[in-house]
Short mmCIF file of C-alpha atoms in Angstrom, two decimals:
data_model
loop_
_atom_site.label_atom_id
_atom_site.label_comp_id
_atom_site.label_asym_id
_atom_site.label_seq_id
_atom_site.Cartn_x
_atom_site.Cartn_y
_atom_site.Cartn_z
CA UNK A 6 -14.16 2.77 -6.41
CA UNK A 7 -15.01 1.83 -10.17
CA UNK A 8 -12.20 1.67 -12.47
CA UNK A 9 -12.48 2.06 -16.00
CA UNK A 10 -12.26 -1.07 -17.45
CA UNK A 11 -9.94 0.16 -20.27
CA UNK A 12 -7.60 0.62 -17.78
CA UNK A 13 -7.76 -2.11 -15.24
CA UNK A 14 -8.40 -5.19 -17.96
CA UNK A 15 -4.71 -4.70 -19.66
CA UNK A 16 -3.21 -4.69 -16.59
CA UNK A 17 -5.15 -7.63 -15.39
CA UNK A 18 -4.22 -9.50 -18.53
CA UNK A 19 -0.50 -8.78 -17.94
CA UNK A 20 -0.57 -9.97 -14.35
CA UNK A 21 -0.41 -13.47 -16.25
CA UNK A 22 3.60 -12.14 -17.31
CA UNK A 23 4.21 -12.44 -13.39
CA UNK A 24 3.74 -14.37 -10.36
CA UNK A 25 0.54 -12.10 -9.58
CA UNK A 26 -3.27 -13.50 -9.23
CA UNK A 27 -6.22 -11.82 -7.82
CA UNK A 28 -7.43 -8.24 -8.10
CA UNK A 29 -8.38 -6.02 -4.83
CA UNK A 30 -9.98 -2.76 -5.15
CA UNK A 31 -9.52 -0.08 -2.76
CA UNK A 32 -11.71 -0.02 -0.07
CA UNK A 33 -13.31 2.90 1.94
CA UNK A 34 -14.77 6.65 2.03
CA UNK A 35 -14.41 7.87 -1.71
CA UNK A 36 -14.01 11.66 -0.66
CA UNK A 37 -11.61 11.42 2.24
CA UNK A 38 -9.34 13.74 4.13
CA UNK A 39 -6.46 10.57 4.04
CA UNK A 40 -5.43 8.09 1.74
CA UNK A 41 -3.56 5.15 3.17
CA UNK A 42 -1.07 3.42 0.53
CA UNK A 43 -0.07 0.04 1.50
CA UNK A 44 1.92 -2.84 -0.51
CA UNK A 45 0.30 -5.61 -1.80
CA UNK A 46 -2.67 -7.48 -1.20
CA UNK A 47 -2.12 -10.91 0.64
CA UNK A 48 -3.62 -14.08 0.26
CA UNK A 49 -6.47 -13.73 3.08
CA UNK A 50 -7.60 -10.36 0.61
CA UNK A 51 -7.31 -11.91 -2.23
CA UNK A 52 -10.36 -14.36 -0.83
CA UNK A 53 -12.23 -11.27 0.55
CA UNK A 54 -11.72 -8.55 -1.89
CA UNK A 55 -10.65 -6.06 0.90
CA UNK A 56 -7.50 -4.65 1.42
CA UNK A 57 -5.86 -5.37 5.33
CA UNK A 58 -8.66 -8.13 6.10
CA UNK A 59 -5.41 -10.70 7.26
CA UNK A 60 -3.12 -10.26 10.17
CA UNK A 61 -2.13 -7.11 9.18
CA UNK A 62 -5.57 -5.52 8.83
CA UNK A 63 -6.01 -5.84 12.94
CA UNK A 64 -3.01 -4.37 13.05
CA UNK A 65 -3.55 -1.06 10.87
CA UNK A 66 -7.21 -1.45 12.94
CA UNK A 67 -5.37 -0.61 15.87
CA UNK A 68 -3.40 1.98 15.11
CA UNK A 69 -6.29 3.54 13.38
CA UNK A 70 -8.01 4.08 16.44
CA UNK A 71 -4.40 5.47 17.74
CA UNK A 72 -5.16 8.28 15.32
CA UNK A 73 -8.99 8.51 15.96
CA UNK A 74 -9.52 7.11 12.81
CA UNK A 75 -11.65 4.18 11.54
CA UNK A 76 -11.91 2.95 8.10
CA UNK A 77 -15.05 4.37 6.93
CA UNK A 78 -13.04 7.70 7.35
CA UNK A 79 -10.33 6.90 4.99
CA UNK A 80 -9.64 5.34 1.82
CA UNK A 81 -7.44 2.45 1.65
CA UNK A 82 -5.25 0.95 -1.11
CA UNK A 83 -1.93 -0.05 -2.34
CA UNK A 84 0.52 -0.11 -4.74
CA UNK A 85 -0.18 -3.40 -6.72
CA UNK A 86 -3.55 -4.95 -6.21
CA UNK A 87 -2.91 -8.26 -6.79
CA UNK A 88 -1.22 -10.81 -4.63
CA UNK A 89 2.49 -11.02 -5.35
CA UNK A 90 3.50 -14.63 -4.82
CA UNK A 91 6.39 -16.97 -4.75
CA UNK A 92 7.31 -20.43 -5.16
CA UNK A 93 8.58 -23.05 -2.22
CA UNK A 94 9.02 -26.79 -2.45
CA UNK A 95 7.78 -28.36 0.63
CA UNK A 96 7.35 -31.61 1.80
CA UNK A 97 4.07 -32.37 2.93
CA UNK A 98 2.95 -35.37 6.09
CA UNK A 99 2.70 -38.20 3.37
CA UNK A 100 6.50 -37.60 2.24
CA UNK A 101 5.06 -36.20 -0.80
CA UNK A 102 6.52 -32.64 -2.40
CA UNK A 103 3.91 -30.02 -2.83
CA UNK A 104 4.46 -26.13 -3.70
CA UNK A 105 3.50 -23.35 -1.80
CA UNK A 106 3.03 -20.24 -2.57
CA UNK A 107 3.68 -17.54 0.05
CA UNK A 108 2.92 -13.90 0.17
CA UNK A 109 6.31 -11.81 -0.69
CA UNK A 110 6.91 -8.29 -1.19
CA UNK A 111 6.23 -7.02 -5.35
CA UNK A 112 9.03 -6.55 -8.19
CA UNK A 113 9.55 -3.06 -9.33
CA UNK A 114 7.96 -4.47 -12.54
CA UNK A 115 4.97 -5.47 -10.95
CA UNK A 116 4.63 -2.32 -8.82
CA UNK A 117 5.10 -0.53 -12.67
CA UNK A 118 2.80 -2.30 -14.27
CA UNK A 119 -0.02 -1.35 -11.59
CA UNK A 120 1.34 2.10 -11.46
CA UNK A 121 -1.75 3.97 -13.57
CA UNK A 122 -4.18 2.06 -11.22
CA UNK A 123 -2.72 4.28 -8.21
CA UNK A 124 -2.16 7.16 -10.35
CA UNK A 125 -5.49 6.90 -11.12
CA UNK A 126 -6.98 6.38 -7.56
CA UNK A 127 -5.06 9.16 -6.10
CA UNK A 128 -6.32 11.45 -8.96
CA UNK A 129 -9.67 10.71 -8.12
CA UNK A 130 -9.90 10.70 -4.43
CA UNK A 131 -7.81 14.05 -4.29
CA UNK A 132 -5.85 13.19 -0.57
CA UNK A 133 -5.18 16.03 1.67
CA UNK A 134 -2.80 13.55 3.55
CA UNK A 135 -1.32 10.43 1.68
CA UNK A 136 -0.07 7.92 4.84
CA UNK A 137 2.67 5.64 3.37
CA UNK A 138 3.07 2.42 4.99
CA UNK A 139 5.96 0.85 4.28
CA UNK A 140 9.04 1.41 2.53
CA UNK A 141 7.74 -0.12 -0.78
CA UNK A 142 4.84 2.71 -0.92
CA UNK A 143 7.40 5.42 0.39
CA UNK A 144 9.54 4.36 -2.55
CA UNK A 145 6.83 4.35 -5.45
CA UNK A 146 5.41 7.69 -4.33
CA UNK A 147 8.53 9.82 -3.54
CA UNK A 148 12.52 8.26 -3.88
CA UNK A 149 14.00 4.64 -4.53
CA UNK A 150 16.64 6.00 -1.72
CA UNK A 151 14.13 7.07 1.18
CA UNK A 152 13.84 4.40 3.95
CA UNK A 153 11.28 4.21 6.42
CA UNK A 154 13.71 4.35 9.39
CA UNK A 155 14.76 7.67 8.27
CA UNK A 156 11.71 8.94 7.09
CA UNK A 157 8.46 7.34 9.58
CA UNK A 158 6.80 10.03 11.86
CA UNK A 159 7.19 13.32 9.74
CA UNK A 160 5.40 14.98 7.03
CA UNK A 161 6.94 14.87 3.51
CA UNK A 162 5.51 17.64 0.62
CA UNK A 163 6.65 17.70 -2.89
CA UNK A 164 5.78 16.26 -6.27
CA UNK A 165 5.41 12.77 -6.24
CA UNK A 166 6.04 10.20 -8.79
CA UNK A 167 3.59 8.49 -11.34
CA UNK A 168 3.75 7.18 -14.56
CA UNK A 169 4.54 8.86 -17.48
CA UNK A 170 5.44 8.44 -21.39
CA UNK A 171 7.36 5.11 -22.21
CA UNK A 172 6.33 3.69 -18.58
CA UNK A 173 8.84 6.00 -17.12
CA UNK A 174 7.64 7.77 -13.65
CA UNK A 175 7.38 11.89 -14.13
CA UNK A 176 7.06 14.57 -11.21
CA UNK A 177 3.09 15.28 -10.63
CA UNK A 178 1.97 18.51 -11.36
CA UNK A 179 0.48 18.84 -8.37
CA UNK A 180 1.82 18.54 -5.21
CA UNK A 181 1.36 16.28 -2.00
CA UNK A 182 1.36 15.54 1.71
CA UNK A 183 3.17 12.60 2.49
CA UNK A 184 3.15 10.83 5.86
CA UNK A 185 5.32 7.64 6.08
CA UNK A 186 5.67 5.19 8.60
CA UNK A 187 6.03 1.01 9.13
CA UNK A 188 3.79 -1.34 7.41
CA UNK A 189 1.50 -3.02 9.93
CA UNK A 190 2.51 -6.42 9.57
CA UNK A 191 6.32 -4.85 10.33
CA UNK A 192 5.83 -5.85 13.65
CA UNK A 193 5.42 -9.13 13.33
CA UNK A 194 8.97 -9.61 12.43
CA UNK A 195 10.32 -7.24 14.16
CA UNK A 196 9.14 -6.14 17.67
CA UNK A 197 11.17 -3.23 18.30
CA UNK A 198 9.61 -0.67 16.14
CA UNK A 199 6.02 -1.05 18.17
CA UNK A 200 6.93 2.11 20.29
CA UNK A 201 7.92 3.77 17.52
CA UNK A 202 4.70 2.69 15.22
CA UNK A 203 2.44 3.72 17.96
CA UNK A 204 4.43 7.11 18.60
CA UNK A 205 3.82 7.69 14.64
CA UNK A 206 0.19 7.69 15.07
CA UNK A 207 0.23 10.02 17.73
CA UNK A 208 1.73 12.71 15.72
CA UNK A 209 -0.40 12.23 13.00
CA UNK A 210 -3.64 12.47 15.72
CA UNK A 211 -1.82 15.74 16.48
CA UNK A 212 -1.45 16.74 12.92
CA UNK A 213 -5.16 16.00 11.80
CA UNK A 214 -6.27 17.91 15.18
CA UNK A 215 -4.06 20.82 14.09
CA UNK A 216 -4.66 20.53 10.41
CA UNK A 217 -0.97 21.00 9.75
CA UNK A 218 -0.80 19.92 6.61
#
């Protein structure tokens, strides 16, 4: 997808204000039936441009094909589309001390200042199913107080949030099916929600079959 460049390059520009480098643009069928909303890019993307190319991306491949889905048959993005980064002194072979810079999840500033890019996305793909993965999506799209636990495996419709006046998030006018359920690299620290991520994706098989939504 091509953003406008009035759009992207202040937001770009502003990445500088926080721990934030690279820019990855969604990735997939432009006119899809699903949108799949992910977190952040991570450091592997950030080298190829596409979103879910690291650990993670084998892991959303999979359940994909749970679904009966591949990736030319949605559109994929997230909600802040550069890498989110931290800061850890380490001590290297030599004895010397050298930083890394690890992946981490974004700050609700960051995930506001790349709000209008997903606004904007969503606007123009027009979803007929939005699949949140993770709770940082679930929380940007619908309610600070959902959880994934609570809320993975169902269908969600409302209004959901994006930005409006003052950088404060408004109700959309229009409303939205939701679909939440675990990030893919979840289970990679945690290996008890696999049945439950793979029992996720066979509802929402059963859901695009039926066209419940």
């Amino acid at each position: 997808m091509t953003y406008p460049r009035e759009l992207i390059d202040p937001i770009i520009a502003k990445n500088a204000d926080f721990d934030l480098e690279g820019f990855v643009f969604g990735n997939g069928d432009f006119t899809p039936d699903i949108m799949l909303i992910g977190e952040a890019p991570g450091e592997v993307e950030i080298r190829t441009g596409i979103p879910f190319t690291g650990r993670s991306g084998k892991e959303l491949d999979k359940t994909l094909a749970i679904a009966g889905l591949t990736r030319d048959q949605v559109y994929i993005t997230s909600i802040v589309r550069s890498r989110p980064f931290g800061r850890k002194m380490m001590i290297d072979k030599t004895g010397k001390k050298i930083v890394k810079r690890p992946n981490r999840m974004p700050k609700t500033q960051e995930i506001l200042l790349h709000a209008p890019l997903l606004d904007y996305e969503i606007s123009q793909v027009k979803p007929k199913l939005i699949v949140a993965l993770g709770g940082c999506a679930l929380k940007r799209l619908i309610d600070n107080k959902m959880t994934i636990s609570e809320s993975h495996g169902r269908v969600w419709h409302g209004k959901i949030k994006q930005i409006g006046p003052n950088s404060k998030y408004v109700a959309s006018e229009q409303e939205y099916h939701v679909f939440p359920t675990f990030h893919p690299a979840a289970i990679f620290y945690n290996r008890k929600i696999a049945t439950d991520l793979m029992t996720d994706w066979e509802k929402l098989k059963e859901i695009l079959a039926k066209k419940t939504f």
